[in-house]
Amino acid sequence: MTTTTAENDLEKLKIELASSIREFPDFPQKGILFKDIMPIFQKPQLVTNMCVAIAAHAVAEIPVPVDAVAGLEARGFLFGPQIAAILNVPFIPIRKQGKLPGKTVRATYVKEYGEDVVEVQSDALKPGAKVMIVDDLLATGGTMKAAIEVIQKAGGDVAEAFCIIELTALKGRDVLLDTVPVFTLLSF
Ligand SMILES: O=P(O)(O)OC[C@H]1O[C@H](OP(=O)(O)OP(=O)(O)O)[C@H](O)[C@@H]1O
Ligand SMILES: Nc1ncnc2[nH]cnc12
């Protein structure tokens, strides 16, 4: 099998990303092996390369043109705006309850540790806008499922749920697959 330059570059990027993720056992509570993505953001060139690769993936592999990138608070805010800027589309924040002014739509969810509510401003999207949702990590899928729900409630159409990391044992993908396409860069 032959590989293209782009595929080789993506494999190199994934290796560098994987080696930049730190693990913390029993954080934020006992039994959770926490994957810390913050060291990636110590390396500006790696962040740029990652965002360019994610945007290139969106253009090449999402079957419709993406009209907006929606990022989940907090870690989706670290790289979602760069991807949106590269794609030249708006960035839509999906925030925890009570943080966004004006009229909002919301969804409640249970995650790997605890319960939460996410919101989007009701007028954030044009009706039928094709939205790529981005977050750092897919664990149980509860957060992403709620994100999909609020984007749909705000009138958007989710073109893809994207995460840098997928914790496969927690089967978050199974919770989402019937609803939207799911794409992740690294599986653990
Ligand atoms: O697939 P799930 O089981 O729902 O878990 C994934 C979510 O958990 C983490 O966020 P967290 O809830 O810790 O929030 P924060 O870092 O934004 O405070 C992570 O950034 C994802 O958003
Ligand atoms: N194990 C984990 N590491 C980092 N973030 C998470 N969010 C949910 N589970 C997580």
PDB file of N, CA, C and O in Angstrom, residues 76-149:
ATOM      1  N   GLY A  76     -12.967  23.054  23.994  1.00  0.00           N
ATOM      2  CA  GLY A  76     -13.269  23.284  22.575  1.00  0.00           C
ATOM      3  C   GLY A  76     -13.011  24.725  22.176  1.00  0.00           C
ATOM      4  O   GLY A  76     -12.876  25.043  20.986  1.00  0.00           O
ATOM      5  N   PHE A  77     -12.921  25.615  23.192  1.00  0.00           N
ATOM      6  CA  PHE A  77     -12.637  27.029  22.912  1.00  0.00           C
ATOM      7  C   PHE A  77     -11.147  27.256  22.605  1.00  0.00           C
ATOM      8  O   PHE A  77     -10.766  28.321  22.134  1.00  0.00           O
ATOM      9  N   LEU A  78     -10.309  26.267  22.916  1.00  0.00           N
ATOM     10  CA  LEU A  78      -8.865  26.453  22.749  1.00  0.00           C
ATOM     11  C   LEU A  78      -8.429  26.352  21.289  1.00  0.00           C
ATOM     12  O   LEU A  78      -7.387  26.881  20.924  1.00  0.00           O
ATOM     13  N   PHE A  79      -9.216  25.617  20.500  1.00  0.00           N
ATOM     14  CA  PHE A  79      -8.802  25.415  19.104  1.00  0.00           C
ATOM     15  C   PHE A  79      -9.941  25.597  18.100  1.00  0.00           C
ATOM     16  O   PHE A  79      -9.689  25.770  16.910  1.00  0.00           O
ATOM     17  N   GLY A  80     -11.206  25.581  18.571  1.00  0.00           N
ATOM     18  CA  GLY A  80     -12.337  25.772  17.658  1.00  0.00           C
ATOM     19  C   GLY A  80     -12.278  27.088  16.888  1.00  0.00           C
ATOM     20  O   GLY A  80     -12.491  27.102  15.665  1.00  0.00           O
ATOM     21  N   PRO A  81     -11.980  28.217  17.548  1.00  0.00           N
ATOM     22  CA  PRO A  81     -11.941  29.490  16.814  1.00  0.00           C
ATOM     23  C   PRO A  81     -10.882  29.512  15.708  1.00  0.00           C
ATOM     24  O   PRO A  81     -11.110  30.106  14.647  1.00  0.00           O
ATOM     25  N   GLN A  82      -9.732  28.857  15.939  1.00  0.00           N
ATOM     26  CA  GLN A  82      -8.699  28.810  14.881  1.00  0.00           C
ATOM     27  C   GLN A  82      -9.214  28.025  13.671  1.00  0.00           C
ATOM     28  O   GLN A  82      -8.977  28.411  12.525  1.00  0.00           O
ATOM     29  N   ILE A  83      -9.903  26.909  13.935  1.00  0.00           N
ATOM     30  CA  ILE A  83     -10.424  26.099  12.811  1.00  0.00           C
ATOM     31  C   ILE A  83     -11.452  26.918  12.036  1.00  0.00           C
ATOM     32  O   ILE A  83     -11.442  26.960  10.800  1.00  0.00           O
ATOM     33  N   ALA A  84     -12.345  27.594  12.780  1.00  0.00           N
ATOM     34  CA  ALA A  84     -13.363  28.432  12.119  1.00  0.00           C
ATOM     35  C   ALA A  84     -12.696  29.517  11.272  1.00  0.00           C
ATOM     36  O   ALA A  84     -13.117  29.779  10.139  1.00  0.00           O
ATOM     37  N   ALA A  85     -11.638  30.135  11.814  1.00  0.00           N
ATOM     38  CA  ALA A  85     -10.948  31.201  11.078  1.00  0.00           C
ATOM     39  C   ALA A  85     -10.317  30.652   9.801  1.00  0.00           C
ATOM     40  O   ALA A  85     -10.389  31.287   8.737  1.00  0.00           O
ATOM     41  N   ILE A  86      -9.711  29.466   9.889  1.00  0.00           N
ATOM     42  CA  ILE A  86      -9.086  28.873   8.685  1.00  0.00           C
ATOM     43  C   ILE A  86     -10.165  28.580   7.634  1.00  0.00           C
ATOM     44  O   ILE A  86      -9.965  28.797   6.442  1.00  0.00           O
ATOM     45  N   LEU A  87     -11.330  28.085   8.109  1.00  0.00           N
ATOM     46  CA  LEU A  87     -12.425  27.765   7.179  1.00  0.00           C
ATOM     47  C   LEU A  87     -13.187  29.025   6.740  1.00  0.00           C
ATOM     48  O   LEU A  87     -14.072  28.946   5.880  1.00  0.00           O
ATOM     49  N   ASN A  88     -12.865  30.151   7.404  1.00  0.00           N
ATOM     50  CA  ASN A  88     -13.535  31.428   7.116  1.00  0.00           C
ATOM     51  C   ASN A  88     -15.046  31.348   7.375  1.00  0.00           C
ATOM     52  O   ASN A  88     -15.859  31.803   6.571  1.00  0.00           O
ATOM     53  N   VAL A  89     -15.394  30.716   8.503  1.00  0.00           N
ATOM     54  CA  VAL A  89     -16.804  30.620   8.918  1.00  0.00           C
ATOM     55  C   VAL A  89     -16.911  31.077  10.375  1.00  0.00           C
ATOM     56  O   VAL A  89     -15.902  31.114  11.096  1.00  0.00           O
ATOM     57  N   PRO A  90     -18.120  31.411  10.856  1.00  0.00           N
ATOM     58  CA  PRO A  90     -18.260  31.854  12.240  1.00  0.00           C
ATOM     59  C   PRO A  90     -17.947  30.753  13.246  1.00  0.00           C
ATOM     60  O   PRO A  90     -18.124  29.558  12.960  1.00  0.00           O
ATOM     61  N   PHE A  91     -17.499  31.183  14.446  1.00  0.00           N
ATOM     62  CA  PHE A  91     -17.342  30.275  15.593  1.00  0.00           C
ATOM     63  C   PHE A  91     -18.527  30.495  16.529  1.00  0.00           C
ATOM     64  O   PHE A  91     -18.826  31.634  16.901  1.00  0.00           O
ATOM     65  N   ILE A  92     -19.177  29.400  16.914  1.00  0.00           N
ATOM     66  CA  ILE A  92     -20.348  29.468  17.798  1.00  0.00           C
ATOM     67  C   ILE A  92     -19.978  28.849  19.149  1.00  0.00           C
ATOM     68  O   ILE A  92     -19.645  27.657  19.200  1.00  0.00           O
ATOM     69  N   PRO A  93     -20.037  29.620  20.245  1.00  0.00           N
ATOM     70  CA  PRO A  93     -19.723  29.023  21.550  1.00  0.00           C
ATOM     71  C   PRO A  93     -20.902  28.239  22.127  1.00  0.00           C
ATOM     72  O   PRO A  93     -22.031  28.721  22.135  1.00  0.00           O
ATOM     73  N   ILE A  94     -20.608  27.025  22.591  1.00  0.00           N
ATOM     74  CA  ILE A  94     -21.578  26.231  23.362  1.00  0.00           C
ATOM     75  C   ILE A  94     -21.072  26.285  24.799  1.00  0.00           C
ATOM     76  O   ILE A  94     -19.984  25.777  25.102  1.00  0.00           O
ATOM     77  N   ARG A  95     -21.852  26.973  25.680  1.00  0.00           N
ATOM     78  CA  ARG A  95     -21.335  27.244  27.021  1.00  0.00           C
ATOM     79  C   ARG A  95     -22.122  26.528  28.104  1.00  0.00           C
ATOM     80  O   ARG A  95     -23.246  26.073  27.881  1.00  0.00           O
ATOM     81  N   LYS A  96     -21.509  26.442  29.275  1.00  0.00           N
ATOM     82  CA  LYS A  96     -22.206  25.905  30.447  1.00  0.00           C
ATOM     83  C   LYS A  96     -23.309  26.894  30.844  1.00  0.00           C
ATOM     84  O   LYS A  96     -23.210  28.097  30.579  1.00  0.00           O
ATOM     85  N   GLN A  97     -24.330  26.357  31.517  1.00  0.00           N
ATOM     86  CA  GLN A  97     -25.524  27.129  31.872  1.00  0.00           C
ATOM     87  C   GLN A  97     -25.216  28.478  32.548  1.00  0.00           C
ATOM     88  O   GLN A  97     -24.338  28.553  33.411  1.00  0.00           O
ATOM     89  N   GLY A  98     -25.942  29.507  32.115  1.00  0.00           N
ATOM     90  CA  GLY A  98     -25.880  30.799  32.804  1.00  0.00           C
ATOM     91  C   GLY A  98     -24.765  31.716  32.347  1.00  0.00           C
ATOM     92  O   GLY A  98     -24.569  32.784  32.927  1.00  0.00           O
ATOM     93  N   LYS A  99     -24.027  31.352  31.322  1.00  0.00           N
ATOM     94  CA  LYS A  99     -22.880  32.158  30.888  1.00  0.00           C
ATOM     95  C   LYS A  99     -23.192  33.020  29.663  1.00  0.00           C
ATOM     96  O   LYS A  99     -22.468  33.976  29.387  1.00  0.00           O
ATOM     97  N   LEU A 100     -24.223  32.646  28.893  1.00  0.00           N
ATOM     98  CA  LEU A 100     -24.510  33.374  27.652  1.00  0.00           C
ATOM     99  C   LEU A 100     -25.701  34.302  27.850  1.00  0.00           C
ATOM    100  O   LEU A 100     -26.751  33.870  28.326  1.00  0.00           O
ATOM    101  N   PRO A 101     -25.571  35.588  27.453  1.00  0.00           N
ATOM    102  CA  PRO A 101     -26.696  36.517  27.600  1.00  0.00           C
ATOM    103  C   PRO A 101     -27.752  36.318  26.505  1.00  0.00           C
ATOM    104  O   PRO A 101     -27.480  35.730  25.469  1.00  0.00           O
ATOM    105  N   GLY A 102     -28.946  36.881  26.762  1.00  0.00           N
ATOM    106  CA  GLY A 102     -30.019  36.824  25.764  1.00  0.00           C
ATOM    107  C   GLY A 102     -30.730  35.485  25.800  1.00  0.00           C
ATOM    108  O   GLY A 102     -30.533  34.669  26.701  1.00  0.00           O
ATOM    109  N   LYS A 103     -31.569  35.282  24.766  1.00  0.00           N
ATOM    110  CA  LYS A 103     -32.355  34.049  24.702  1.00  0.00           C
ATOM    111  C   LYS A 103     -31.430  32.874  24.326  1.00  0.00           C
ATOM    112  O   LYS A 103     -30.601  33.007  23.414  1.00  0.00           O
ATOM    113  N   THR A 104     -31.588  31.773  25.030  1.00  0.00           N
ATOM    114  CA  THR A 104     -30.752  30.599  24.739  1.00  0.00           C
ATOM    115  C   THR A 104     -31.614  29.341  24.627  1.00  0.00           C
ATOM    116  O   THR A 104     -32.745  29.312  25.095  1.00  0.00           O
ATOM    117  N   VAL A 105     -31.026  28.310  24.008  1.00  0.00           N
ATOM    118  CA  VAL A 105     -31.605  26.958  24.050  1.00  0.00           C
ATOM    119  C   VAL A 105     -30.642  26.111  24.857  1.00  0.00           C
ATOM    120  O   VAL A 105     -29.439  26.405  24.919  1.00  0.00           O
ATOM    121  N   ARG A 106     -31.144  25.052  25.497  1.00  0.00           N
ATOM    122  CA  ARG A 106     -30.285  24.288  26.408  1.00  0.00           C
ATOM    123  C   ARG A 106     -30.526  22.786  26.342  1.00  0.00           C
ATOM    124  O   ARG A 106     -31.569  22.336  25.858  1.00  0.00           O
ATOM    125  N   ALA A 107     -29.556  22.026  26.841  1.00  0.00           N
ATOM    126  CA  ALA A 107     -29.704  20.572  26.970  1.00  0.00           C
ATOM    127  C   ALA A 107     -28.948  20.117  28.221  1.00  0.00           C
ATOM    128  O   ALA A 107     -27.868  20.626  28.521  1.00  0.00           O
ATOM    129  N   THR A 108     -29.554  19.173  28.943  1.00  0.00           N
ATOM    130  CA  THR A 108     -28.948  18.623  30.166  1.00  0.00           C
ATOM    131  C   THR A 108     -28.297  17.288  29.828  1.00  0.00           C
ATOM    132  O   THR A 108     -28.776  16.560  28.966  1.00  0.00           O
ATOM    133  N   TYR A 109     -27.207  16.966  30.518  1.00  0.00           N
ATOM    134  CA  TYR A 109     -26.522  15.703  30.230  1.00  0.00           C
ATOM    135  C   TYR A 109     -25.769  15.183  31.452  1.00  0.00           C
ATOM    136  O   TYR A 109     -25.455  15.937  32.376  1.00  0.00           O
ATOM    137  N   VAL A 110     -25.487  13.876  31.391  1.00  0.00           N
ATOM    138  CA  VAL A 110     -24.671  13.238  32.422  1.00  0.00           C
ATOM    139  C   VAL A 110     -23.340  12.907  31.765  1.00  0.00           C
ATOM    140  O   VAL A 110     -23.310  12.414  30.640  1.00  0.00           O
ATOM    141  N   LYS A 111     -22.211  13.208  32.434  1.00  0.00           N
ATOM    142  CA  LYS A 111     -20.898  12.932  31.836  1.00  0.00           C
ATOM    143  C   LYS A 111     -20.129  11.906  32.669  1.00  0.00           C
ATOM    144  O   LYS A 111     -20.688  11.347  33.608  1.00  0.00           O
ATOM    145  N   GLU A 112     -18.843  11.683  32.286  1.00  0.00           N
ATOM    146  CA  GLU A 112     -18.060  10.659  32.980  1.00  0.00           C
ATOM    147  C   GLU A 112     -18.008  10.963  34.474  1.00  0.00           C
ATOM    148  O   GLU A 112     -17.992  10.073  35.294  1.00  0.00           O
ATOM    149  N   TYR A 113     -17.984  12.251  34.826  1.00  0.00           N
ATOM    150  CA  TYR A 113     -18.015  12.637  36.241  1.00  0.00           C
ATOM    151  C   TYR A 113     -18.965  13.811  36.423  1.00  0.00           C
ATOM    152  O   TYR A 113     -18.630  14.928  36.125  1.00  0.00           O
ATOM    153  N   GLY A 114     -20.216  13.529  36.817  1.00  0.00           N
ATOM    154  CA  GLY A 114     -21.169  14.587  37.156  1.00  0.00           C
ATOM    155  C   GLY A 114     -22.192  14.917  36.093  1.00  0.00           C
ATOM    156  O   GLY A 114     -22.207  14.313  35.016  1.00  0.00           O
ATOM    157  N   GLU A 115     -23.069  15.918  36.401  1.00  0.00           N
ATOM    158  CA  GLU A 115     -24.144  16.331  35.496  1.00  0.00           C
ATOM    159  C   GLU A 115     -23.966  17.809  35.136  1.00  0.00           C
ATOM    160  O   GLU A 115     -23.391  18.560  35.917  1.00  0.00           O
ATOM    161  N   ASP A 116     -24.442  18.220  33.967  1.00  0.00           N
ATOM    162  CA  ASP A 116     -24.268  19.604  33.557  1.00  0.00           C
ATOM    163  C   ASP A 116     -25.344  20.016  32.547  1.00  0.00           C
ATOM    164  O   ASP A 116     -26.095  19.176  32.066  1.00  0.00           O
ATOM    165  N   VAL A 117     -25.361  21.334  32.223  1.00  0.00           N
ATOM    166  CA  VAL A 117     -26.289  21.877  31.225  1.00  0.00           C
ATOM    167  C   VAL A 117     -25.475  22.723  30.253  1.00  0.00           C
ATOM    168  O   VAL A 117     -24.588  23.467  30.679  1.00  0.00           O
ATOM    169  N   VAL A 118     -25.738  22.568  28.950  1.00  0.00           N
ATOM    170  CA  VAL A 118     -25.069  23.438  27.963  1.00  0.00           C
ATOM    171  C   VAL A 118     -26.100  24.304  27.250  1.00  0.00           C
ATOM    172  O   VAL A 118     -27.265  23.911  27.121  1.00  0.00           O
ATOM    173  N   GLU A 119     -25.640  25.474  26.789  1.00  0.00           N
ATOM    174  CA  GLU A 119     -26.532  26.420  26.120  1.00  0.00           C
ATOM    175  C   GLU A 119     -25.873  27.007  24.869  1.00  0.00           C
ATOM    176  O   GLU A 119     -24.645  27.113  24.797  1.00  0.00           O
ATOM    177  N   VAL A 120     -26.732  27.408  23.932  1.00  0.00           N
ATOM    178  CA  VAL A 120     -26.319  28.178  22.755  1.00  0.00           C
ATOM    179  C   VAL A 120     -27.299  29.342  22.627  1.00  0.00           C
ATOM    180  O   VAL A 120     -28.482  29.187  22.949  1.00  0.00           O
ATOM    181  N   GLN A 121     -26.837  30.492  22.164  1.00  0.00           N
ATOM    182  CA  GLN A 121     -27.753  31.606  21.929  1.00  0.00           C
ATOM    183  C   GLN A 121     -28.712  31.242  20.784  1.00  0.00           C
ATOM    184  O   GLN A 121     -28.281  30.702  19.768  1.00  0.00           O
ATOM    185  N   SER A 122     -29.996  31.521  21.017  1.00  0.00           N
ATOM    186  CA  SER A 122     -31.050  31.074  20.080  1.00  0.00           C
ATOM    187  C   SER A 122     -30.831  31.587  18.660  1.00  0.00           C
ATOM    188  O   SER A 122     -31.202  30.917  17.697  1.00  0.00           O
ATOM    189  N   ASP A 123     -30.220  32.787  18.536  1.00  0.00           N
ATOM    190  CA  ASP A 123     -30.048  33.369  17.200  1.00  0.00           C
ATOM    191  C   ASP A 123     -28.621  33.190  16.657  1.00  0.00           C
ATOM    192  O   ASP A 123     -28.193  33.891  15.751  1.00  0.00           O
ATOM    193  N   ALA A 124     -27.901  32.224  17.229  1.00  0.00           N
ATOM    194  CA  ALA A 124     -26.486  32.062  16.844  1.00  0.00           C
ATOM    195  C   ALA A 124     -26.304  31.537  15.420  1.00  0.00           C
ATOM    196  O   ALA A 124     -25.265  31.768  14.803  1.00  0.00           O
ATOM    197  N   LEU A 125     -27.306  30.806  14.922  1.00  0.00           N
ATOM    198  CA  LEU A 125     -27.138  30.126  13.628  1.00  0.00           C
ATOM    199  C   LEU A 125     -28.211  30.529  12.631  1.00  0.00           C
ATOM    200  O   LEU A 125     -29.367  30.762  13.017  1.00  0.00           O
ATOM    201  N   LYS A 126     -27.832  30.526  11.359  1.00  0.00           N
ATOM    202  CA  LYS A 126     -28.837  30.667  10.300  1.00  0.00           C
ATOM    203  C   LYS A 126     -29.584  29.331  10.210  1.00  0.00           C
ATOM    204  O   LYS A 126     -28.962  28.262  10.370  1.00  0.00           O
ATOM    205  N   PRO A 127     -30.913  29.349   9.945  1.00  0.00           N
ATOM    206  CA  PRO A 127     -31.662  28.087   9.856  1.00  0.00           C
ATOM    207  C   PRO A 127     -31.031  27.138   8.835  1.00  0.00           C
ATOM    208  O   PRO A 127     -30.705  27.550   7.732  1.00  0.00           O
ATOM    209  N   GLY A 128     -30.836  25.898   9.263  1.00  0.00           N
ATOM    210  CA  GLY A 128     -30.274  24.882   8.366  1.00  0.00           C
ATOM    211  C   GLY A 128     -28.766  24.939   8.209  1.00  0.00           C
ATOM    212  O   GLY A 128     -28.194  24.191   7.408  1.00  0.00           O
ATOM    213  N   ALA A 129     -28.096  25.823   8.969  1.00  0.00           N
ATOM    214  CA  ALA A 129     -26.627  25.930   8.864  1.00  0.00           C
ATOM    215  C   ALA A 129     -25.977  24.575   9.164  1.00  0.00           C
ATOM    216  O   ALA A 129     -26.376  23.878  10.103  1.00  0.00           O
ATOM    217  N   LYS A 130     -24.966  24.228   8.356  1.00  0.00           N
ATOM    218  CA  LYS A 130     -24.235  22.967   8.547  1.00  0.00           C
ATOM    219  C   LYS A 130     -23.106  23.230   9.545  1.00  0.00           C
ATOM    220  O   LYS A 130     -22.214  24.048   9.278  1.00  0.00           O
ATOM    221  N   VAL A 131     -23.158  22.524  10.666  1.00  0.00           N
ATOM    222  CA  VAL A 131     -22.269  22.845  11.785  1.00  0.00           C
ATOM    223  C   VAL A 131     -21.335  21.678  12.100  1.00  0.00           C
ATOM    224  O   VAL A 131     -21.767  20.531  12.209  1.00  0.00           O
ATOM    225  N   MET A 132     -20.047  22.020  12.257  1.00  0.00           N
ATOM    226  CA  MET A 132     -19.067  21.054  12.761  1.00  0.00           C
ATOM    227  C   MET A 132     -18.888  21.387  14.244  1.00  0.00           C
ATOM    228  O   MET A 132     -18.504  22.516  14.586  1.00  0.00           O
ATOM    229  N   ILE A 133     -19.177  20.420  15.124  1.00  0.00           N
ATOM    230  CA  ILE A 133     -18.994  20.654  16.564  1.00  0.00           C
ATOM    231  C   ILE A 133     -17.618  20.113  16.952  1.00  0.00           C
ATOM    232  O   ILE A 133     -17.270  18.985  16.575  1.00  0.00           O
ATOM    233  N   VAL A 134     -16.839  20.901  17.712  1.00  0.00           N
ATOM    234  CA  VAL A 134     -15.505  20.433  18.120  1.00  0.00           C
ATOM    235  C   VAL A 134     -15.349  20.463  19.639  1.00  0.00           C
ATOM    236  O   VAL A 134     -15.833  21.364  20.317  1.00  0.00           O
ATOM    237  N   ASP A 135     -14.675  19.419  20.133  1.00  0.00           N
ATOM    238  CA  ASP A 135     -14.323  19.360  21.550  1.00  0.00           C
ATOM    239  C   ASP A 135     -13.002  18.609  21.665  1.00  0.00           C
ATOM    240  O   ASP A 135     -12.543  18.002  20.698  1.00  0.00           O
ATOM    241  N   ASP A 136     -12.398  18.640  22.852  1.00  0.00           N
ATOM    242  CA  ASP A 136     -11.102  17.960  22.984  1.00  0.00           C
ATOM    243  C   ASP A 136     -11.261  16.457  23.098  1.00  0.00           C
ATOM    244  O   ASP A 136     -10.452  15.712  22.560  1.00  0.00           O
ATOM    245  N   LEU A 137     -12.331  16.006  23.797  1.00  0.00           N
ATOM    246  CA  LEU A 137     -12.332  14.585  24.180  1.00  0.00           C
ATOM    247  C   LEU A 137     -13.741  14.001  24.198  1.00  0.00           C
ATOM    248  O   LEU A 137     -14.679  14.637  24.687  1.00  0.00           O
ATOM    249  N   LEU A 138     -13.842  12.786  23.662  1.00  0.00           N
ATOM    250  CA  LEU A 138     -15.095  12.031  23.699  1.00  0.00           C
ATOM    251  C   LEU A 138     -14.927  10.899  24.709  1.00  0.00           C
ATOM    252  O   LEU A 138     -14.099  10.010  24.515  1.00  0.00           O
ATOM    253  N   ALA A 139     -15.695  10.970  25.797  1.00  0.00           N
ATOM    254  CA  ALA A 139     -15.637   9.896  26.815  1.00  0.00           C
ATOM    255  C   ALA A 139     -16.948   9.119  26.732  1.00  0.00           C
ATOM    256  O   ALA A 139     -17.106   8.278  25.849  1.00  0.00           O
ATOM    257  N   THR A 140     -17.927   9.422  27.586  1.00  0.00           N
ATOM    258  CA  THR A 140     -19.218   8.712  27.522  1.00  0.00           C
ATOM    259  C   THR A 140     -20.089   9.208  26.365  1.00  0.00           C
ATOM    260  O   THR A 140     -21.090   8.571  26.027  1.00  0.00           O
ATOM    261  N   GLY A 141     -19.743  10.369  25.827  1.00  0.00           N
ATOM    262  CA  GLY A 141     -20.534  10.948  24.733  1.00  0.00           C
ATOM    263  C   GLY A 141     -21.665  11.853  25.216  1.00  0.00           C
ATOM    264  O   GLY A 141     -22.329  12.502  24.404  1.00  0.00           O
ATOM    265  N   GLY A 142     -21.856  11.944  26.516  1.00  0.00           N
ATOM    266  CA  GLY A 142     -22.955  12.754  27.063  1.00  0.00           C
ATOM    267  C   GLY A 142     -22.840  14.215  26.675  1.00  0.00           C
ATOM    268  O   GLY A 142     -23.835  14.846  26.275  1.00  0.00           O
ATOM    269  N   THR A 143     -21.638  14.765  26.774  1.00  0.00           N
ATOM    270  CA  THR A 143     -21.434  16.182  26.452  1.00  0.00           C
ATOM    271  C   THR A 143     -21.715  16.434  24.974  1.00  0.00           C
ATOM    272  O   THR A 143     -22.434  17.382  24.624  1.00  0.00           O
ATOM    273  N   MET A 144     -21.167  15.602  24.113  1.00  0.00           N
ATOM    274  CA  MET A 144     -21.349  15.805  22.669  1.00  0.00           C
ATOM    275  C   MET A 144     -22.810  15.602  22.279  1.00  0.00           C
ATOM    276  O   MET A 144     -23.338  16.328  21.425  1.00  0.00           O
ATOM    277  N   LYS A 145     -23.480  14.648  22.920  1.00  0.00           N
ATOM    278  CA  LYS A 145     -24.905  14.412  22.604  1.00  0.00           C
ATOM    279  C   LYS A 145     -25.714  15.677  22.928  1.00  0.00           C
ATOM    280  O   LYS A 145     -26.577  16.091  22.156  1.00  0.00           O
ATOM    281  N   ALA A 146     -25.408  16.280  24.084  1.00  0.00           N
ATOM    282  CA  ALA A 146     -26.113  17.505  24.485  1.00  0.00           C
ATOM    283  C   ALA A 146     -25.773  18.649  23.521  1.00  0.00           C
ATOM    284  O   ALA A 146     -26.634  19.465  23.182  1.00  0.00           O
ATOM    285  N   ALA A 147     -24.517  18.702  23.079  1.00  0.00           N
ATOM    286  CA  ALA A 147     -24.105  19.744  22.125  1.00  0.00           C
ATOM    287  C   ALA A 147     -24.891  19.599  20.817  1.00  0.00           C
ATOM    288  O   ALA A 147     -25.363  20.596  20.254  1.00  0.00           O
ATOM    289  N   ILE A 148     -25.031  18.374  20.358  1.00  0.00           N
ATOM    290  CA  ILE A 148     -25.802  18.119  19.124  1.00  0.00           C
ATOM    291  C   ILE A 148     -27.243  18.599  19.326  1.00  0.00           C
ATOM    292  O   ILE A 148     -27.817  19.282  18.467  1.00  0.00           O
ATOM    293  N   GLU A 149     -27.786  18.283  20.501  1.00  0.00           N
ATOM    294  CA  GLU A 149     -29.175  18.669  20.801  1.00  0.00           C
ATOM    295  C   GLU A 149     -29.346  20.197  20.766  1.00  0.00           C
ATOM    296  O   GLU A 149     -30.299  20.701  20.162  1.00  0.00           O
TER     297      GLU A 149
END
